[in-house]
Amino acid sequence: MNIIRDTAHRIREHWLGALALVLALVVWECYASLVVRNSFLLPGPTDVFSAFISLLEKGILLADFEVSLLHFAIGLSGALLIGIPIGIAMGWNSRADQFLNPVIEILRPIPPLAWIPFAIIWFGFTPVSAGFVIFVGAVFPILINTYTGFRGVPRIFVEAGRMLGCTRTRDQIRYIAFPAALPSVVSGIRIATGVGWMCLVAAELFGVSNNGLGKDLWFYYNLHQMDAVVVYMLLLGLIGLAIDMVFRYYIDRHFLKWRTGEVA
Amino acid sequence: MGRLEIVNLSQSFPRDDGSRLQVLENLNLVVQDKEFVCILGSSGCGKTTLLRLIAGLDTAESGAILLDGEEMKGTNAKVGMVFQEYSLFPWRTVLDNVAFGLEMQGAGREERYRIAEQYLELVGLTQFAKSYPSELSGGMRQRVAVARALALDPVVLLMDEPFGALDAQTRNMLQHELLGIWEKTKKTIVFITHSVDEAVFLADRIIVLTPRPGKVCETISLELPRPRDRTSVEFAKFRRYVLDLINQPESHSSKV
């Protein structure tokens, strides 16, 4: 019963959006097959779908997905490992803030892709190299948001904690500042996954691996198989969306459920 | 035991022009064990400063605070505090808020929940143990804050205008409940308020502070039986007396 009612509710809520998607596909197909009529300039949805099936049958897509995920995981874990502790140090201790801030502010505006030469020199043609470029993109949002979150911890929480015996700095960070700052940290991680994912194509461009969604996007471009290029574009978009959904529906609900009902 | 002795306490804060603002000057005060004392004074007279010094959140410029004859430095598990603002940890459930102090002391899970549940029962919020503070009303939140402070079984409970943000009805109810809790737990309570009505209803003794620099202007012992009737003649008499004191602080302090 519930499932039926839920589904009915969902259809009512989302049918306009679904309609737009179907319309976009129809317009795209008509434009490609009736106006452009050149599957190199603009492959239509049917071309893309058949390219998708053949890539899937060759088993390339799964291998690409795995390799890209590895690059992404390397970059993001590095960003978490470096960004969160530095953000905590700068947010908690104003000396650390004054000390590190100029360096961070100078490094931060450098586009991640500008690090590619050094990524190659330092790490060679390895997954770590691609991971490093993603790391550069992801580390600053995490660092900055952790910093802001820790700066914004209300004094009264720390004082209430002190009155209850939470007097050591380590405990104050662990039991008070970190949970208070967690919403900000999580939204930093969320931004970082978006930025990191966008760096992926470029990070795989210079040949660090034989597979990878970004790598093969360029590979099929060089073969002038534009239908396959569109397959990779759509996959990159959909996986990026999936990662964001994980945040929106899982992490927010389970880690930050205390915020529900709060106006702030 | 919970006898507080405040000796020659002074505190000042730097001002923008480089001079110092004297907030408390040679303040002397004794609060007896199990006594309910209200500290009253117009805003800016250093009430909160005094309470923060007793709590150990700030360090005094000079003077000493003794608990049962022993000088206190910094925060102390024997002194609990209920803040004016909303100070519950929003990421913890009500029960975990109350259990926080015990957790810091290293009490095991079962023990701290058992004790926390006792104090939740004392403030009548057992069925909200699993709720988050954001789901509670203002009055309920302050009840939790009282339970949280009491869970460590302090001898002195400091309260900084804890009911100041509540509506009049809730406020009266909580004053009533607080007296019940005080009679059951027999803590020494130092309660800050700017409401004369609240002070006369609650206190064994009212201490009126003069405005800056803050010192004790007058001490009033309230020998009224509890529960007190806010509309009785004696109540009104005390209230008028205290109000007069507060409204003419200059003329009075010049007499002293």
CSV table of N, CA and C in Angstrom, one decimal, chain A residues 155-167 171 175-177 179-180 257-262, chain B residues 52 55-57 75 79-81 83 85-92 100-101 103-104 132 134 148 152:
chain,number,residue,atom,x,y,z
A,155,ARG,N,31.3,30.1,21.8
A,155,ARG,CA,32.0,30.1,23.0
A,155,ARG,C,31.3,29.4,24.1
A,156,ILE,N,30.0,29.6,24.1
A,156,ILE,CA,29.2,29.1,25.2
A,156,ILE,C,29.3,27.6,25.3
A,157,PHE,N,29.5,26.9,24.1
A,157,PHE,CA,29.6,25.5,24.2
A,157,PHE,C,30.9,25.1,24.8
A,158,VAL,N,32.0,25.8,24.5
A,158,VAL,CA,33.2,25.5,25.1
A,158,VAL,C,33.2,25.7,26.6
A,159,GLU,N,32.5,26.8,27.0
A,159,GLU,CA,32.5,27.1,28.4
A,159,GLU,C,31.6,26.2,29.2
A,160,ALA,N,30.5,25.8,28.6
A,160,ALA,CA,29.6,24.8,29.2
A,160,ALA,C,30.4,23.5,29.4
A,161,GLY,N,31.2,23.2,28.4
A,161,GLY,CA,32.0,22.0,28.5
A,161,GLY,C,33.0,22.1,29.6
A,162,ARG,N,33.7,23.2,29.7
A,162,ARG,CA,34.7,23.4,30.8
A,162,ARG,C,34.0,23.2,32.1
A,163,MET,N,32.8,23.7,32.3
A,163,MET,CA,32.1,23.6,33.6
A,163,MET,C,31.8,22.1,33.9
A,164,LEU,N,31.8,21.3,32.8
A,164,LEU,CA,31.5,19.9,33.0
A,164,LEU,C,32.7,19.0,33.0
A,165,GLY,N,33.9,19.7,33.1
A,165,GLY,CA,35.1,18.9,33.2
A,165,GLY,C,35.8,18.6,31.9
A,166,CYS,N,35.4,19.3,30.8
A,166,CYS,CA,36.0,19.1,29.6
A,166,CYS,C,37.1,20.3,29.4
A,167,THR,N,38.3,20.0,30.0
A,167,THR,CA,39.2,21.1,30.1
A,167,THR,C,40.4,20.9,29.2
A,171,ASP,N,40.3,17.2,24.3
A,171,ASP,CA,38.9,16.8,24.6
A,171,ASP,C,37.9,17.9,24.1
A,175,TYR,N,35.2,16.6,21.6
A,175,TYR,CA,33.9,16.5,22.1
A,175,TYR,C,33.0,17.7,21.8
A,176,ILE,N,33.6,18.8,21.6
A,176,ILE,CA,32.8,20.1,21.5
A,176,ILE,C,33.0,20.7,20.1
A,177,ALA,N,34.3,21.1,19.8
A,177,ALA,CA,34.4,21.9,18.6
A,177,ALA,C,34.2,21.0,17.3
A,179,PRO,N,32.2,18.2,16.8
A,179,PRO,CA,30.8,18.0,16.5
A,179,PRO,C,30.1,19.3,16.1
A,180,ALA,N,30.5,20.4,16.8
A,180,ALA,CA,29.8,21.7,16.5
A,180,ALA,C,30.1,22.2,15.1
A,257,LYS,N,21.5,14.6,11.8
A,257,LYS,CA,20.0,14.6,12.0
A,257,LYS,C,19.6,15.6,13.1
A,258,TRP,N,20.6,15.9,14.0
A,258,TRP,CA,20.2,16.8,15.1
A,258,TRP,C,19.9,18.2,14.6
A,259,ARG,N,20.2,18.5,13.3
A,259,ARG,CA,20.0,19.8,12.8
A,259,ARG,C,18.5,20.0,12.3
A,260,THR,N,17.9,18.8,12.1
A,260,THR,CA,16.5,18.9,11.6
A,260,THR,C,15.7,19.7,12.6
A,261,GLY,N,14.9,20.6,12.1
A,261,GLY,CA,14.0,21.4,13.0
A,261,GLY,C,14.7,22.6,13.5
A,262,GLU,N,16.0,22.8,13.2
A,262,GLU,CA,16.7,24.0,13.6
A,262,GLU,C,16.6,25.0,12.5
B,52,ARG,N,31.0,34.4,36.7
B,52,ARG,CA,32.0,33.7,35.9
B,52,ARG,C,33.3,33.5,36.7
B,55,ALA,N,32.7,30.6,38.9
B,55,ALA,CA,32.7,29.4,38.1
B,55,ALA,C,34.1,29.0,37.8
B,56,GLY,N,35.0,30.0,37.7
B,56,GLY,CA,36.4,29.6,37.3
B,56,GLY,C,36.6,29.8,35.8
B,57,LEU,N,35.6,30.4,35.1
B,57,LEU,CA,35.8,30.6,33.7
B,57,LEU,C,36.7,31.7,33.4
B,75,THR,N,38.1,26.0,36.7
B,75,THR,CA,36.8,25.3,36.9
B,75,THR,C,37.0,24.1,37.8
B,79,VAL,N,31.5,22.8,41.4
B,79,VAL,CA,30.7,23.9,41.0
B,79,VAL,C,30.1,23.7,39.7
B,80,GLY,N,28.7,23.7,39.6
B,80,GLY,CA,28.0,23.5,38.4
B,80,GLY,C,27.5,24.9,37.9
B,81,MET,N,27.1,24.9,36.6
B,81,MET,CA,26.6,26.2,36.1
B,81,MET,C,25.5,26.0,35.1
B,83,PHE,N,23.6,28.3,32.3
B,83,PHE,CA,23.9,29.5,31.6
B,83,PHE,C,22.6,30.2,31.2
B,85,GLU,N,22.1,31.8,28.2
B,85,GLU,CA,21.8,31.5,26.8
B,85,GLU,C,21.6,30.0,26.7
B,86,TYR,N,21.2,29.6,25.5
B,86,TYR,CA,21.0,28.3,25.2
B,86,TYR,C,22.3,27.6,25.1
B,87,SER,N,22.7,26.7,26.0
B,87,SER,CA,24.0,26.1,26.0
B,87,SER,C,24.1,24.6,25.9
B,88,LEU,N,22.9,24.0,25.6
B,88,LEU,CA,23.0,22.6,25.4
B,88,LEU,C,23.7,22.3,24.1
B,89,PHE,N,24.3,21.1,24.1
B,89,PHE,CA,25.0,20.7,22.8
B,89,PHE,C,24.0,20.2,21.9
B,90,PRO,N,23.7,20.9,20.8
B,90,PRO,CA,22.6,20.5,19.9
B,90,PRO,C,22.9,19.2,19.2
B,91,TRP,N,24.1,18.7,19.1
B,91,TRP,CA,24.4,17.4,18.4
B,91,TRP,C,24.2,16.2,19.3
B,92,ARG,N,23.9,16.5,20.6
B,92,ARG,CA,23.7,15.3,21.5
B,92,ARG,C,22.3,15.3,21.9
B,100,PHE,N,27.0,14.2,29.8
B,100,PHE,CA,28.3,14.7,29.2
B,100,PHE,C,29.4,14.8,30.3
B,101,GLY,N,29.0,15.4,31.5
B,101,GLY,CA,30.0,15.6,32.5
B,101,GLY,C,30.5,14.2,33.0
B,103,GLU,N,30.7,11.5,31.4
B,103,GLU,CA,31.5,10.9,30.3
B,103,GLU,C,32.9,11.5,30.4
B,104,MET,N,33.0,12.8,30.7
B,104,MET,CA,34.3,13.5,30.8
B,104,MET,C,35.1,12.9,32.0
B,132,TYR,N,16.4,15.5,20.6
B,132,TYR,CA,17.5,16.5,20.4
B,132,TYR,C,17.0,17.8,21.0
B,134,SER,N,16.9,20.7,19.8
B,134,SER,CA,16.2,21.6,18.9
B,134,SER,C,14.7,21.2,18.9
B,148,ARG,N,21.8,18.7,33.6
B,148,ARG,CA,23.1,18.4,33.2
B,148,ARG,C,24.1,18.9,34.2
B,152,LEU,N,26.7,16.0,37.8
B,152,LEU,CA,28.0,15.8,38.4
B,152,LEU,C,28.0,15.9,39.9
